[in-house]
Amino acid sequence: MTNRRPRLYERLRVTLWTLIVPPTLWAGHFLFSYLWAAISCAKAGEFATFPWLFVAGTVIALLLIALAGWVAWHQARIPGDAPPHQDSTGVDRLRFIAKSTLLLAGLSFVAVLYTALPVVFLGDCR
Amino acid sequence: MRRLAATSLLAVAGCNAHQSALAPFGEEADDTLTLTIVLAIGALILASGVAVLAWRAARSPKGAISHEGGMKLVLWLGAVGPAVILTVLLLFALPAMRPMSAAPGDLRIRVEGEQFWWRVRYDPAGEAPLTAANEIRVPVGRTVVFDLTATDVIHSFWIPGLAGKMDMIPGRTNRLVVRARKAGIYRGVCTEFCGLSHALMAFDVIAMEPAAFDAWLADARRASDGNEADAGGAAAFAAHGCGACHAIRGTAHDARIGPDLSRFGERRTLGAGILQPTIENTAAFIRDPHRFKPGARMPAYKSMAPADAEAIARYLKGLP
């Protein structure tokens, strides 16, 4: 055993709250998309040729979801009891929540991409 | 294969090529039908695949499927597969949702929904507008821009064989850009409940070859469209005050309250797509429009002598 400093994903506490981070980011991005589209249509009547604000918001949402997924992936791999990880031990709880967070991060990542795609194809406000 | 699928879908539609999204005559409706066929075939393949898997899983002996194998199946067929399929579908469908582009010189047709008929105005670039009602003619192969609005309540404009529907909202003009591909006689309807006779609010759509359309437009714009041969009918029309609401080009009647009756004789239907435009039907409609169209704004003329109603009907029918 070495006395190395624990890594970031080991230092972070895992609670039920971390589970809702990816879906919340998706919901925030969804709201942001609607507001951005409504304001663009009201002020300019169309989407910009390169909608930098929208791209920036989407990239930030994707990066944060990827980060949450990365943390969850590492935490899900912390060794502990044998499968199926359903005992009421600390490590099982950790791995269960981490795995759930990882799956939600995947879903949220895809959902943010789907929300953003129409802007690539649709340019006007009709 | 596609033709076969389209033909069988047509059969399902009861062979109603007149008013059906399964019998398209415009570009947008064509794309929608293609998407529908792709979706239907895709759903059939997926459902069959799932059924086969379920059948095999139910028949395999206990222990034949490992826990790990099952989890892999869930991951690939339950998460990754659907995500990929939905992505492909989205990439396929989004370009089809892109509104067609229009150039400044394209023919514009303004259509206003009113309880329970359609006010139509052709606005060809650089030429004087032409007013009509309850019948829309479009040139095949040319881009047409519909400017859609309403005067009383919300209506919705839908020509199923041509394009998707578009709401008509009072105080707002919505744009629908279309391009017809096939000449023929079709039908459009109101698809937003707008009152008692909502279901009786339709219109004929005539897709014409461009040269025929130009000839028709030029002909329809002639100043004297009045039926001067029928002096008796014209007198009855004027005496009963029909001209207080209706207009007929080339006569003194130019009111804008009710449908424009110019060239009534060439219309395919009476009362916004609901009746055959015979003299008997027209006379009956004049005397009691609510019998055919509950809630219509036109007052009933029950006290009008049937002979007068018939004279007016004959006069209208004679409008070129």
PDB file of N, CA and C in Angstrom, chain A residues 28-89:
ATOM      1  N   GLY A  28     -31.399  21.247 -18.078  1.00  0.00           N
ATOM      2  CA  GLY A  28     -30.928  22.630 -18.181  1.00  0.00           C
ATOM      3  C   GLY A  28     -30.628  22.987 -19.628  1.00  0.00           C
ATOM      4  N   HIS A  29     -30.001  22.062 -20.331  1.00  0.00           N
ATOM      5  CA  HIS A  29     -29.671  22.314 -21.738  1.00  0.00           C
ATOM      6  C   HIS A  29     -30.943  22.417 -22.576  1.00  0.00           C
ATOM      7  N   PHE A  30     -31.933  21.582 -22.240  1.00  0.00           N
ATOM      8  CA  PHE A  30     -33.225  21.594 -22.949  1.00  0.00           C
ATOM      9  C   PHE A  30     -33.881  22.968 -22.807  1.00  0.00           C
ATOM     10  N   LEU A  31     -33.922  23.457 -21.566  1.00  0.00           N
ATOM     11  CA  LEU A  31     -34.514  24.776 -21.306  1.00  0.00           C
ATOM     12  C   LEU A  31     -33.717  25.850 -22.038  1.00  0.00           C
ATOM     13  N   PHE A  32     -32.397  25.738 -21.962  1.00  0.00           N
ATOM     14  CA  PHE A  32     -31.508  26.699 -22.628  1.00  0.00           C
ATOM     15  C   PHE A  32     -31.797  26.718 -24.134  1.00  0.00           C
ATOM     16  N   SER A  33     -31.986  25.532 -24.725  1.00  0.00           N
ATOM     17  CA  SER A  33     -32.243  25.445 -26.167  1.00  0.00           C
ATOM     18  C   SER A  33     -33.513  26.186 -26.543  1.00  0.00           C
ATOM     19  N   TYR A  34     -34.572  25.950 -25.743  1.00  0.00           N
ATOM     20  CA  TYR A  34     -35.852  26.602 -26.038  1.00  0.00           C
ATOM     21  C   TYR A  34     -35.728  28.109 -25.910  1.00  0.00           C
ATOM     22  N   LEU A  35     -35.067  28.542 -24.851  1.00  0.00           N
ATOM     23  CA  LEU A  35     -34.912  29.987 -24.642  1.00  0.00           C
ATOM     24  C   LEU A  35     -34.083  30.582 -25.766  1.00  0.00           C
ATOM     25  N   TRP A  36     -33.004  29.899 -26.117  1.00  0.00           N
ATOM     26  CA  TRP A  36     -32.122  30.413 -27.181  1.00  0.00           C
ATOM     27  C   TRP A  36     -32.888  30.522 -28.501  1.00  0.00           C
ATOM     28  N   ALA A  37     -33.661  29.461 -28.835  1.00  0.00           N
ATOM     29  CA  ALA A  37     -34.404  29.475 -30.103  1.00  0.00           C
ATOM     30  C   ALA A  37     -35.458  30.584 -30.082  1.00  0.00           C
ATOM     31  N   ALA A  38     -36.165  30.726 -28.943  1.00  0.00           N
ATOM     32  CA  ALA A  38     -37.225  31.739 -28.861  1.00  0.00           C
ATOM     33  C   ALA A  38     -36.636  33.139 -28.995  1.00  0.00           C
ATOM     34  N   ILE A  39     -35.506  33.382 -28.319  1.00  0.00           N
ATOM     35  CA  ILE A  39     -34.898  34.718 -28.366  1.00  0.00           C
ATOM     36  C   ILE A  39     -34.345  34.979 -29.767  1.00  0.00           C
ATOM     37  N   SER A  40     -33.711  33.969 -30.376  1.00  0.00           N
ATOM     38  CA  SER A  40     -33.190  34.151 -31.742  1.00  0.00           C
ATOM     39  C   SER A  40     -34.315  34.498 -32.698  1.00  0.00           C
ATOM     40  N   CYS A  41     -35.433  33.778 -32.571  1.00  0.00           N
ATOM     41  CA  CYS A  41     -36.548  34.003 -33.497  1.00  0.00           C
ATOM     42  C   CYS A  41     -37.172  35.372 -33.260  1.00  0.00           C
ATOM     43  N   ALA A  42     -37.283  35.767 -31.990  1.00  0.00           N
ATOM     44  CA  ALA A  42     -37.919  37.048 -31.689  1.00  0.00           C
ATOM     45  C   ALA A  42     -37.042  38.217 -32.119  1.00  0.00           C
ATOM     46  N   LYS A  43     -35.727  38.075 -31.934  1.00  0.00           N
ATOM     47  CA  LYS A  43     -34.836  39.220 -32.203  1.00  0.00           C
ATOM     48  C   LYS A  43     -34.344  39.240 -33.645  1.00  0.00           C
ATOM     49  N   ALA A  44     -33.979  38.057 -34.188  1.00  0.00           N
ATOM     50  CA  ALA A  44     -33.373  38.044 -35.523  1.00  0.00           C
ATOM     51  C   ALA A  44     -34.294  37.424 -36.569  1.00  0.00           C
ATOM     52  N   GLY A  45     -35.273  36.639 -36.132  1.00  0.00           N
ATOM     53  CA  GLY A  45     -36.172  35.986 -37.091  1.00  0.00           C
ATOM     54  C   GLY A  45     -35.592  34.717 -37.686  1.00  0.00           C
ATOM     55  N   GLU A  46     -34.360  34.411 -37.359  1.00  0.00           N
ATOM     56  CA  GLU A  46     -33.748  33.172 -37.850  1.00  0.00           C
ATOM     57  C   GLU A  46     -32.565  32.811 -36.953  1.00  0.00           C
ATOM     58  N   PHE A  47     -32.048  31.598 -37.150  1.00  0.00           N
ATOM     59  CA  PHE A  47     -30.876  31.197 -36.372  1.00  0.00           C
ATOM     60  C   PHE A  47     -29.638  31.759 -37.056  1.00  0.00           C
ATOM     61  N   ALA A  48     -28.605  32.066 -36.269  1.00  0.00           N
ATOM     62  CA  ALA A  48     -27.368  32.600 -36.849  1.00  0.00           C
ATOM     63  C   ALA A  48     -26.690  31.526 -37.691  1.00  0.00           C
ATOM     64  N   THR A  49     -25.862  31.945 -38.653  1.00  0.00           N
ATOM     65  CA  THR A  49     -25.151  30.985 -39.497  1.00  0.00           C
ATOM     66  C   THR A  49     -24.259  30.091 -38.633  1.00  0.00           C
ATOM     67  N   PHE A  50     -23.534  30.716 -37.711  1.00  0.00           N
ATOM     68  CA  PHE A  50     -22.817  29.912 -36.719  1.00  0.00           C
ATOM     69  C   PHE A  50     -23.286  30.319 -35.335  1.00  0.00           C
ATOM     70  N   PRO A  51     -24.211  29.552 -34.763  1.00  0.00           N
ATOM     71  CA  PRO A  51     -24.800  29.949 -33.474  1.00  0.00           C
ATOM     72  C   PRO A  51     -23.835  29.654 -32.318  1.00  0.00           C
ATOM     73  N   TRP A  52     -22.863  30.551 -32.120  1.00  0.00           N
ATOM     74  CA  TRP A  52     -21.795  30.260 -31.153  1.00  0.00           C
ATOM     75  C   TRP A  52     -22.307  30.075 -29.735  1.00  0.00           C
ATOM     76  N   LEU A  53     -23.328  30.865 -29.346  1.00  0.00           N
ATOM     77  CA  LEU A  53     -23.839  30.742 -27.978  1.00  0.00           C
ATOM     78  C   LEU A  53     -24.445  29.354 -27.764  1.00  0.00           C
ATOM     79  N   PHE A  54     -25.192  28.910 -28.764  1.00  0.00           N
ATOM     80  CA  PHE A  54     -25.831  27.597 -28.656  1.00  0.00           C
ATOM     81  C   PHE A  54     -24.774  26.487 -28.651  1.00  0.00           C
ATOM     82  N   VAL A  55     -23.771  26.622 -29.529  1.00  0.00           N
ATOM     83  CA  VAL A  55     -22.707  25.614 -29.584  1.00  0.00           C
ATOM     84  C   VAL A  55     -21.976  25.579 -28.252  1.00  0.00           C
ATOM     85  N   ALA A  56     -21.666  26.772 -27.704  1.00  0.00           N
ATOM     86  CA  ALA A  56     -20.941  26.831 -26.431  1.00  0.00           C
ATOM     87  C   ALA A  56     -21.758  26.152 -25.325  1.00  0.00           C
ATOM     88  N   GLY A  57     -23.059  26.476 -25.250  1.00  0.00           N
ATOM     89  CA  GLY A  57     -23.913  25.870 -24.224  1.00  0.00           C
ATOM     90  C   GLY A  57     -23.972  24.357 -24.361  1.00  0.00           C
ATOM     91  N   THR A  58     -24.050  23.892 -25.622  1.00  0.00           N
ATOM     92  CA  THR A  58     -24.130  22.453 -25.860  1.00  0.00           C
ATOM     93  C   THR A  58     -22.817  21.763 -25.487  1.00  0.00           C
ATOM     94  N   VAL A  59     -21.688  22.379 -25.872  1.00  0.00           N
ATOM     95  CA  VAL A  59     -20.381  21.783 -25.557  1.00  0.00           C
ATOM     96  C   VAL A  59     -20.182  21.722 -24.043  1.00  0.00           C
ATOM     97  N   ILE A  60     -20.568  22.800 -23.343  1.00  0.00           N
ATOM     98  CA  ILE A  60     -20.411  22.808 -21.875  1.00  0.00           C
ATOM     99  C   ILE A  60     -21.255  21.686 -21.260  1.00  0.00           C
ATOM    100  N   ALA A  61     -22.515  21.562 -21.724  1.00  0.00           N
ATOM    101  CA  ALA A  61     -23.397  20.523 -21.177  1.00  0.00           C
ATOM    102  C   ALA A  61     -22.802  19.140 -21.433  1.00  0.00           C
ATOM    103  N   LEU A  62     -22.291  18.929 -22.657  1.00  0.00           N
ATOM    104  CA  LEU A  62     -21.726  17.613 -22.995  1.00  0.00           C
ATOM    105  C   LEU A  62     -20.479  17.330 -22.161  1.00  0.00           C
ATOM    106  N   LEU A  63     -19.625  18.348 -21.968  1.00  0.00           N
ATOM    107  CA  LEU A  63     -18.396  18.155 -21.191  1.00  0.00           C
ATOM    108  C   LEU A  63     -18.726  17.803 -19.743  1.00  0.00           C
ATOM    109  N   LEU A  64     -19.695  18.524 -19.164  1.00  0.00           N
ATOM    110  CA  LEU A  64     -20.050  18.272 -17.764  1.00  0.00           C
ATOM    111  C   LEU A  64     -20.653  16.870 -17.610  1.00  0.00           C
ATOM    112  N   ILE A  65     -21.483  16.475 -18.583  1.00  0.00           N
ATOM    113  CA  ILE A  65     -22.079  15.130 -18.515  1.00  0.00           C
ATOM    114  C   ILE A  65     -20.982  14.085 -18.664  1.00  0.00           C
ATOM    115  N   ALA A  66     -20.035  14.338 -19.592  1.00  0.00           N
ATOM    116  CA  ALA A  66     -18.930  13.395 -19.777  1.00  0.00           C
ATOM    117  C   ALA A  66     -18.102  13.293 -18.496  1.00  0.00           C
ATOM    118  N   LEU A  67     -17.896  14.438 -17.827  1.00  0.00           N
ATOM    119  CA  LEU A  67     -17.128  14.435 -16.573  1.00  0.00           C
ATOM    120  C   LEU A  67     -17.848  13.612 -15.511  1.00  0.00           C
ATOM    121  N   ALA A  68     -19.174  13.832 -15.388  1.00  0.00           N
ATOM    122  CA  ALA A  68     -19.954  13.067 -14.406  1.00  0.00           C
ATOM    123  C   ALA A  68     -19.875  11.579 -14.736  1.00  0.00           C
ATOM    124  N   GLY A  69     -19.925  11.269 -16.036  1.00  0.00           N
ATOM    125  CA  GLY A  69     -19.844   9.872 -16.461  1.00  0.00           C
ATOM    126  C   GLY A  69     -18.476   9.277 -16.162  1.00  0.00           C
ATOM    127  N   TRP A  70     -17.439  10.075 -16.357  1.00  0.00           N
ATOM    128  CA  TRP A  70     -16.066   9.599 -16.109  1.00  0.00           C
ATOM    129  C   TRP A  70     -15.870   9.280 -14.624  1.00  0.00           C
ATOM    130  N   VAL A  71     -16.334  10.186 -13.771  1.00  0.00           N
ATOM    131  CA  VAL A  71     -16.241   9.966 -12.324  1.00  0.00           C
ATOM    132  C   VAL A  71     -17.008   8.698 -11.954  1.00  0.00           C
ATOM    133  N   ALA A  72     -18.225   8.583 -12.487  1.00  0.00           N
ATOM    134  CA  ALA A  72     -19.073   7.428 -12.145  1.00  0.00           C
ATOM    135  C   ALA A  72     -18.442   6.131 -12.647  1.00  0.00           C
ATOM    136  N   TRP A  73     -17.804   6.191 -13.800  1.00  0.00           N
ATOM    137  CA  TRP A  73     -17.191   4.984 -14.377  1.00  0.00           C
ATOM    138  C   TRP A  73     -16.075   4.477 -13.470  1.00  0.00           C
ATOM    139  N   HIS A  74     -15.239   5.414 -12.987  1.00  0.00           N
ATOM    140  CA  HIS A  74     -14.158   5.009 -12.094  1.00  0.00           C
ATOM    141  C   HIS A  74     -14.707   4.466 -10.782  1.00  0.00           C
ATOM    142  N   GLN A  75     -15.723   5.154 -10.250  1.00  0.00           N
ATOM    143  CA  GLN A  75     -16.278   4.721  -8.963  1.00  0.00           C
ATOM    144  C   GLN A  75     -16.955   3.362  -9.085  1.00  0.00           C
ATOM    145  N   ALA A  76     -17.518   3.104 -10.280  1.00  0.00           N
ATOM    146  CA  ALA A  76     -18.195   1.825 -10.465  1.00  0.00           C
ATOM    147  C   ALA A  76     -17.189   0.678 -10.512  1.00  0.00           C
ATOM    148  N   ARG A  77     -15.907   1.005 -10.780  1.00  0.00           N
ATOM    149  CA  ARG A  77     -14.890  -0.037 -10.907  1.00  0.00           C
ATOM    150  C   ARG A  77     -14.108  -0.262  -9.624  1.00  0.00           C
ATOM    151  N   ILE A  78     -14.452   0.467  -8.535  1.00  0.00           N
ATOM    152  CA  ILE A  78     -13.750   0.252  -7.257  1.00  0.00           C
ATOM    153  C   ILE A  78     -14.029  -1.176  -6.794  1.00  0.00           C
ATOM    154  N   PRO A  79     -12.979  -1.920  -6.517  1.00  0.00           N
ATOM    155  CA  PRO A  79     -13.191  -3.328  -6.163  1.00  0.00           C
ATOM    156  C   PRO A  79     -13.910  -3.477  -4.834  1.00  0.00           C
ATOM    157  N   GLY A  80     -14.636  -4.573  -4.687  1.00  0.00           N
ATOM    158  CA  GLY A  80     -15.369  -4.815  -3.450  1.00  0.00           C
ATOM    159  C   GLY A  80     -15.897  -6.239  -3.446  1.00  0.00           C
ATOM    160  N   ASP A  81     -17.080  -6.411  -2.912  1.00  0.00           N
ATOM    161  CA  ASP A  81     -17.675  -7.753  -2.836  1.00  0.00           C
ATOM    162  C   ASP A  81     -17.914  -8.304  -4.235  1.00  0.00           C
ATOM    163  N   ALA A  82     -18.193  -9.590  -4.273  1.00  0.00           N
ATOM    164  CA  ALA A  82     -18.506 -10.236  -5.548  1.00  0.00           C
ATOM    165  C   ALA A  82     -19.878  -9.765  -6.026  1.00  0.00           C
ATOM    166  N   PRO A  83     -20.147  -9.880  -7.336  1.00  0.00           N
ATOM    167  CA  PRO A  83     -21.471  -9.516  -7.835  1.00  0.00           C
ATOM    168  C   PRO A  83     -22.528 -10.339  -7.112  1.00  0.00           C
ATOM    169  N   PRO A  84     -23.761  -9.963  -7.082  1.00  0.00           N
ATOM    170  CA  PRO A  84     -24.395  -8.878  -7.861  1.00  0.00           C
ATOM    171  C   PRO A  84     -24.516  -7.526  -7.163  1.00  0.00           C
ATOM    172  N   HIS A  85     -23.625  -7.167  -6.288  1.00  0.00           N
ATOM    173  CA  HIS A  85     -23.603  -5.815  -5.692  1.00  0.00           C
ATOM    174  C   HIS A  85     -24.963  -5.360  -5.194  1.00  0.00           C
ATOM    175  N   GLN A  86     -25.571  -6.196  -4.349  1.00  0.00           N
ATOM    176  CA  GLN A  86     -26.876  -5.728  -3.857  1.00  0.00           C
ATOM    177  C   GLN A  86     -26.978  -5.809  -2.342  1.00  0.00           C
ATOM    178  N   ASP A  87     -25.820  -5.904  -1.695  1.00  0.00           N
ATOM    179  CA  ASP A  87     -25.856  -5.916  -0.227  1.00  0.00           C
ATOM    180  C   ASP A  87     -25.864  -4.493   0.294  1.00  0.00           C
ATOM    181  N   SER A  88     -26.256  -4.372   1.567  1.00  0.00           N
ATOM    182  CA  SER A  88     -26.318  -3.027   2.138  1.00  0.00           C
ATOM    183  C   SER A  88     -24.965  -2.645   2.734  1.00  0.00           C
ATOM    184  N   THR A  89     -23.927  -2.811   1.920  1.00  0.00           N
ATOM    185  CA  THR A  89     -22.601  -2.384   2.364  1.00  0.00           C
ATOM    186  C   THR A  89     -22.262  -1.085   1.652  1.00  0.00           C
TER     187      THR A  89
END
